[in-house]
Amino acid sequence: MREFDIKSMIFTEVEDVVSSMGLPRFRAKQIFDWLQIYGVMSYEEMTNLPKSLREKLAEKYPINSCEIELKQVSNLDETVKYLFRLSDGNFVESVLMKYKYGYTLCVSSQVGCKMGCVFCASTKSG
């Protein structure tokens, strides 16, 4: 069964989900607002939805997130490196580096980045 990322859906797609479940249209705005405005990470936080609906949504449209697997802080400078575990078990990295002109942030937006940065493990799996 294909999993759909409800947080990535635009409003009309959430409306389609609500319609396919036979729910009133106003539920689409409630769900969309919880996800996009309030940034909730679970259906349990959507307190204006019936519990039965929250359970159905969680089963059919899980809310995907990532978790910090590892955080490394440099002893030499203020560089901070994060390893994030995605909901599918894959990993991506992020590195925050301080320079004299300010900060630079590198965010690996895909598993197996091919940029070749020497400080990043994501590039090794290419």
JSON list of N, CA and C in Angstrom, two decimals, residues 21 23 27 43-44 46-60:
[
{"chain": "A", "resi": 21, "resn": "MET", "atom": "N", "xyz": [-13.29, 10.44, 2.39]},
{"chain": "A", "resi": 21, "resn": "MET", "atom": "CA", "xyz": [-13.68, 9.83, 3.66]},
{"chain": "A", "resi": 21, "resn": "MET", "atom": "C", "xyz": [-15.13, 10.13, 4.01]},
{"chain": "A", "resi": 23, "resn": "LEU", "atom": "N", "xyz": [-16.45, 13.08, 4.74]},
{"chain": "A", "resi": 23, "resn": "LEU", "atom": "CA", "xyz": [-16.50, 14.04, 5.84]},
{"chain": "A", "resi": 23, "resn": "LEU", "atom": "C", "xyz": [-16.96, 15.40, 5.33]},
{"chain": "A", "resi": 27, "resn": "ARG", "atom": "N", "xyz": [-13.76, 20.09, 7.61]},
{"chain": "A", "resi": 27, "resn": "ARG", "atom": "CA", "xyz": [-12.69, 19.30, 8.22]},
{"chain": "A", "resi": 27, "resn": "ARG", "atom": "C", "xyz": [-11.36, 19.50, 7.50]},
{"chain": "A", "resi": 43, "resn": "TYR", "atom": "N", "xyz": [-1.69, 13.49, 15.22]},
{"chain": "A", "resi": 43, "resn": "TYR", "atom": "CA", "xyz": [-3.12, 13.77, 15.16]},
{"chain": "A", "resi": 43, "resn": "TYR", "atom": "C", "xyz": [-3.72, 13.97, 16.54]},
{"chain": "A", "resi": 44, "resn": "GLU", "atom": "N", "xyz": [-3.08, 13.44, 17.55]},
{"chain": "A", "resi": 44, "resn": "GLU", "atom": "CA", "xyz": [-3.58, 13.62, 18.92]},
{"chain": "A", "resi": 44, "resn": "GLU", "atom": "C", "xyz": [-3.63, 15.09, 19.32]},
{"chain": "A", "resi": 46, "resn": "MET", "atom": "N", "xyz": [-4.64, 17.45, 17.42]},
{"chain": "A", "resi": 46, "resn": "MET", "atom": "CA", "xyz": [-5.76, 18.07, 16.70]},
{"chain": "A", "resi": 46, "resn": "MET", "atom": "C", "xyz": [-7.04, 17.91, 17.53]},
{"chain": "A", "resi": 47, "resn": "THR", "atom": "N", "xyz": [-7.12, 18.68, 18.57]},
{"chain": "A", "resi": 47, "resn": "THR", "atom": "CA", "xyz": [-8.15, 18.50, 19.60]},
{"chain": "A", "resi": 47, "resn": "THR", "atom": "C", "xyz": [-9.56, 18.83, 19.15]},
{"chain": "A", "resi": 48, "resn": "ASN", "atom": "N", "xyz": [-9.74, 19.52, 18.02]},
{"chain": "A", "resi": 48, "resn": "ASN", "atom": "CA", "xyz": [-11.10, 19.81, 17.56]},
{"chain": "A", "resi": 48, "resn": "ASN", "atom": "C", "xyz": [-11.61, 18.76, 16.57]},
{"chain": "A", "resi": 49, "resn": "LEU", "atom": "N", "xyz": [-10.86, 17.67, 16.40]},
{"chain": "A", "resi": 49, "resn": "LEU", "atom": "CA", "xyz": [-11.31, 16.56, 15.57]},
{"chain": "A", "resi": 49, "resn": "LEU", "atom": "C", "xyz": [-11.74, 15.40, 16.46]},
{"chain": "A", "resi": 50, "resn": "PRO", "atom": "N", "xyz": [-12.80, 14.69, 16.07]},
{"chain": "A", "resi": 50, "resn": "PRO", "atom": "CA", "xyz": [-13.21, 13.53, 16.87]},
{"chain": "A", "resi": 50, "resn": "PRO", "atom": "C", "xyz": [-12.07, 12.50, 16.93]},
{"chain": "A", "resi": 51, "resn": "LYS", "atom": "N", "xyz": [-11.97, 11.83, 18.06]},
{"chain": "A", "resi": 51, "resn": "LYS", "atom": "CA", "xyz": [-10.92, 10.83, 18.26]},
{"chain": "A", "resi": 51, "resn": "LYS", "atom": "C", "xyz": [-10.95, 9.75, 17.17]},
{"chain": "A", "resi": 52, "resn": "SER", "atom": "N", "xyz": [-12.14, 9.32, 16.78]},
{"chain": "A", "resi": 52, "resn": "SER", "atom": "CA", "xyz": [-12.26, 8.29, 15.75]},
{"chain": "A", "resi": 52, "resn": "SER", "atom": "C", "xyz": [-11.67, 8.77, 14.42]},
{"chain": "A", "resi": 53, "resn": "LEU", "atom": "N", "xyz": [-11.86, 10.04, 14.10]},
{"chain": "A", "resi": 53, "resn": "LEU", "atom": "CA", "xyz": [-11.30, 10.60, 12.87]},
{"chain": "A", "resi": 53, "resn": "LEU", "atom": "C", "xyz": [-9.78, 10.68, 12.97]},
{"chain": "A", "resi": 54, "resn": "ARG", "atom": "N", "xyz": [-9.28, 11.10, 14.11]},
{"chain": "A", "resi": 54, "resn": "ARG", "atom": "CA", "xyz": [-7.83, 11.17, 14.30]},
{"chain": "A", "resi": 54, "resn": "ARG", "atom": "C", "xyz": [-7.19, 9.81, 14.12]},
{"chain": "A", "resi": 55, "resn": "GLU", "atom": "N", "xyz": [-7.85, 8.78, 14.63]},
{"chain": "A", "resi": 55, "resn": "GLU", "atom": "CA", "xyz": [-7.33, 7.41, 14.50]},
{"chain": "A", "resi": 55, "resn": "GLU", "atom": "C", "xyz": [-7.32, 6.96, 13.04]},
{"chain": "A", "resi": 56, "resn": "LYS", "atom": "N", "xyz": [-8.40, 7.26, 12.30]},
{"chain": "A", "resi": 56, "resn": "LYS", "atom": "CA", "xyz": [-8.47, 6.90, 10.88]},
{"chain": "A", "resi": 56, "resn": "LYS", "atom": "C", "xyz": [-7.39, 7.62, 10.08]},
{"chain": "A", "resi": 57, "resn": "LEU", "atom": "N", "xyz": [-7.21, 8.91, 10.35]},
{"chain": "A", "resi": 57, "resn": "LEU", "atom": "CA", "xyz": [-6.19, 9.68, 9.65]},
{"chain": "A", "resi": 57, "resn": "LEU", "atom": "C", "xyz": [-4.79, 9.13, 9.94]},
{"chain": "A", "resi": 58, "resn": "ALA", "atom": "N", "xyz": [-4.54, 8.81, 11.20]},
{"chain": "A", "resi": 58, "resn": "ALA", "atom": "CA", "xyz": [-3.22, 8.30, 11.58]},
{"chain": "A", "resi": 58, "resn": "ALA", "atom": "C", "xyz": [-2.92, 6.98, 10.89]},
{"chain": "A", "resi": 59, "resn": "GLU", "atom": "N", "xyz": [-3.93, 6.17, 10.71]},
{"chain": "A", "resi": 59, "resn": "GLU", "atom": "CA", "xyz": [-3.75, 4.87, 10.06]},
{"chain": "A", "resi": 59, "resn": "GLU", "atom": "C", "xyz": [-3.49, 5.02, 8.56]},
{"chain": "A", "resi": 60, "resn": "LYS", "atom": "N", "xyz": [-4.24, 5.90, 7.92]},
{"chain": "A", "resi": 60, "resn": "LYS", "atom": "CA", "xyz": [-4.16, 6.02, 6.46]},
{"chain": "A", "resi": 60, "resn": "LYS", "atom": "C", "xyz": [-3.15, 7.07, 5.99]}
]
